[in-house]
Amino acid sequence: VPWALHAIRGKGQAAAAQVSRNDAAWDERLEELRLFAQGNGGLANVSQRDPERPGLGTWCVHQRNMERRGDLRPDRKARLVEIGFPFDPLEDSWDESLEELRVVAAGNGGVAHITRSDLERPELGRWCNEQRIFGRKGELRADRKARLLEIGFQFVLKNPLEKLPDNVSDPSLGPS
């Protein structure tokens, strides 16, 4: 491996042996993660608190940190991507909820009207409520707000008995 040769040049066989041991340990963890993902519907995301896999969750966090800093070797990153490793699990989770909402909206004539009291999809209802709260507080990223609006998400839930003010054409955007 070219990067390994560069790292050990002039340092002798002891350094080469260390690089080889590090690669073997990394490969073992990757295999452990791959097996975990296979048994979890393809989800390669292990909690740091998983009692059945001590250390694997911490290893995953370390890989994410190395990737963020630009220190993760390209070959290792490619192997992690290949097994579906989430480098940003929170972003992935948000995207999954958005996709679920998109499916609901498609079945509702393009209207993404879900509330926190939705008995069929309580988790999605809570997620939608969080997006409304973030939107009201100005804490929702602009790209996320745009993606929600694209699918007909309603940031303001109208009371059907209440008439909207004349200056509000789209309640999710506020007064015009």
Coordinates of C-alpha atoms in Angstrom, one line a residue:
V1 CA 0.0 0.0 0.0
P2 CA 1.7 3.3 -1.1
W3 CA 0.6 5.3 1.9
A4 CA 2.1 2.6 4.2
L5 CA 5.4 2.7 2.4
H6 CA 5.6 6.4 2.8
A7 CA 4.8 6.1 6.5
I8 CA 7.4 3.5 7.2
R9 CA 10.2 4.6 4.9
G10 CA 13.4 4.7 6.9
K11 CA 11.8 3.4 10.1
G12 CA 12.5 -0.3 9.7
Q13 CA 10.6 -3.5 10.0
A14 CA 9.1 -2.6 13.4
A15 CA 7.1 0.2 11.9
A16 CA 6.0 -1.9 9.0
A17 CA 4.8 -4.6 11.5
Q18 CA 2.8 -1.9 13.4
V19 CA 1.1 -0.6 10.3
S20 CA 0.2 -4.2 9.4
R21 CA -1.3 -4.8 12.9
N22 CA -3.3 -1.6 12.7
D23 CA -4.7 -2.6 9.3
A24 CA -5.6 -6.0 10.6
A25 CA -7.4 -4.5 13.7
W26 CA -9.2 -2.0 11.4
D27 CA -10.3 -4.8 9.1
E28 CA -11.6 -6.8 12.1
R29 CA -13.7 -3.9 13.3
L30 CA -15.1 -3.3 9.7
E31 CA -16.1 -6.9 9.5
E32 CA -17.8 -6.7 12.9
L33 CA -19.7 -3.6 11.6
R34 CA -20.6 -5.4 8.4
L35 CA -22.0 -8.3 10.2
F36 CA -23.9 -6.0 12.5
A37 CA -25.4 -4.2 9.5
Q38 CA -26.5 -7.5 7.9
G39 CA -28.4 -8.4 11.0
N40 CA -30.0 -4.9 11.3
G41 CA -31.6 -4.5 8.0
G42 CA -28.5 -2.9 6.4
L43 CA -28.1 -0.2 9.1
A44 CA -24.4 0.1 9.9
N45 CA -24.8 2.4 12.9
V46 CA -23.8 1.1 16.3
S47 CA -24.5 2.9 19.6
Q48 CA -21.6 3.7 21.8
R49 CA -23.7 2.2 24.6
D50 CA -24.4 -1.2 22.9
P51 CA -23.5 -3.8 25.6
E52 CA -23.2 -6.6 23.0
R53 CA -20.5 -4.7 21.0
P54 CA -18.2 -3.0 23.4
G55 CA -15.9 -0.6 21.6
L56 CA -17.5 -0.9 18.2
G57 CA -19.7 2.2 18.7
T58 CA -16.6 4.2 19.9
W59 CA -14.7 2.9 16.8
C60 CA -17.6 4.2 14.6
V61 CA -17.4 7.7 16.3
H62 CA -13.7 7.7 15.7
Q63 CA -14.2 6.9 12.0
R64 CA -16.7 9.8 11.7
N65 CA -14.3 12.2 13.5
M66 CA -11.4 11.2 11.2
E67 CA -13.6 11.7 8.1
R68 CA -14.7 15.2 9.3
R69 CA -11.0 16.2 9.9
G70 CA -10.0 14.7 6.5
D71 CA -7.8 12.1 8.2
L72 CA -9.7 9.0 7.1
R73 CA -7.8 7.2 4.4
P74 CA -9.7 7.1 1.1
D75 CA -9.6 3.3 0.8
R76 CA -11.1 3.0 4.3
K77 CA -13.8 5.6 3.6
A78 CA -14.7 3.7 0.4
R79 CA -15.0 0.4 2.3
L80 CA -17.2 2.1 5.0
V81 CA -19.5 3.7 2.3
E82 CA -19.7 0.3 0.6
I83 CA -21.4 -1.2 3.7
G84 CA -23.7 1.8 4.2
F85 CA -21.9 3.4 7.1
P86 CA -23.6 6.7 8.0
F87 CA -21.0 9.4 8.4
D88 CA -23.7 11.8 9.6
P89 CA -26.4 9.7 11.3
L90 CA -28.5 12.7 12.3
E91 CA -28.7 14.0 8.8
D92 CA -29.5 10.5 7.5
S93 CA -32.3 10.2 10.1
W94 CA -33.7 13.6 9.1
D95 CA -33.7 12.5 5.4
E96 CA -35.5 9.2 6.3
S97 CA -38.2 11.1 8.1
L98 CA -38.6 13.5 5.2
E99 CA -38.9 10.6 2.8
E100 CA -41.6 9.0 5.0
L101 CA -43.4 12.3 5.0
R102 CA -43.1 12.5 1.2
V103 CA -44.8 9.1 0.9
V104 CA -47.6 10.3 3.2
A105 CA -48.0 13.5 1.2
A106 CA -48.2 11.6 -2.1
G107 CA -51.0 9.5 -0.6
N108 CA -52.8 12.7 0.6
G109 CA -53.0 14.5 -2.7
G110 CA -49.7 16.3 -2.2
V111 CA -50.5 17.6 1.3
A112 CA -48.1 16.8 4.1
H113 CA -50.5 17.3 7.0
I114 CA -49.3 15.2 10.0
T115 CA -49.7 16.3 13.6
R116 CA -48.1 15.0 16.8
S117 CA -51.3 13.3 17.7
D118 CA -51.4 11.2 14.5
L119 CA -52.2 7.7 15.8
E120 CA -51.0 5.9 12.7
R121 CA -47.6 7.5 12.6
P122 CA -46.8 8.8 16.1
E123 CA -43.0 9.1 15.6
L124 CA -43.5 11.0 12.3
G125 CA -46.0 13.2 14.0
R126 CA -43.5 14.1 16.7
W127 CA -40.9 14.8 14.0
C128 CA -43.2 17.1 12.1
N129 CA -44.1 18.9 15.3
E130 CA -40.3 19.4 16.0
Q131 CA -39.9 20.9 12.5
R132 CA -42.8 23.3 13.1
I133 CA -41.2 24.4 16.4
F134 CA -37.7 24.8 14.8
G135 CA -39.4 26.8 12.0
R136 CA -41.2 29.2 14.5
K137 CA -38.0 29.7 16.4
G138 CA -36.0 30.4 13.3
E139 CA -33.8 27.4 14.0
L140 CA -34.7 25.3 10.9
R141 CA -32.0 25.3 8.3
A142 CA -33.1 27.1 5.1
D143 CA -32.4 24.0 2.9
R144 CA -34.5 21.8 5.2
K145 CA -37.4 24.3 5.2
A146 CA -37.3 24.5 1.4
R147 CA -37.3 20.7 1.1
L148 CA -40.3 20.5 3.5
L149 CA -42.2 23.2 1.5
E150 CA -41.5 21.3 -1.7
I151 CA -43.7 18.4 -0.5
G152 CA -46.5 20.6 0.9
F153 CA -45.5 20.6 4.5
Q154 CA -47.7 22.9 6.6
F155 CA -45.7 24.8 9.2
V156 CA -48.9 26.4 10.5
L157 CA -51.8 24.1 11.1
K158 CA -55.0 26.0 10.4
N159 CA -58.1 25.6 12.5
P160 CA -60.7 24.9 9.9
L161 CA -63.2 27.2 11.7
E162 CA -60.8 30.1 11.7
K163 CA -60.4 32.3 8.6
L164 CA -56.9 33.3 7.6
P165 CA -56.0 37.0 7.6
D166 CA -56.2 38.5 4.1
N167 CA -52.4 39.2 4.0
V168 CA -51.5 35.5 4.5
S169 CA -51.6 33.6 1.2
D170 CA -49.5 30.6 2.4
P171 CA -49.7 30.1 6.2
S172 CA -46.4 28.3 6.2
L173 CA -44.6 31.5 5.1
G174 CA -46.3 34.0 7.4
P175 CA -47.8 37.4 6.4
S176 CA -47.0 38.5 2.8

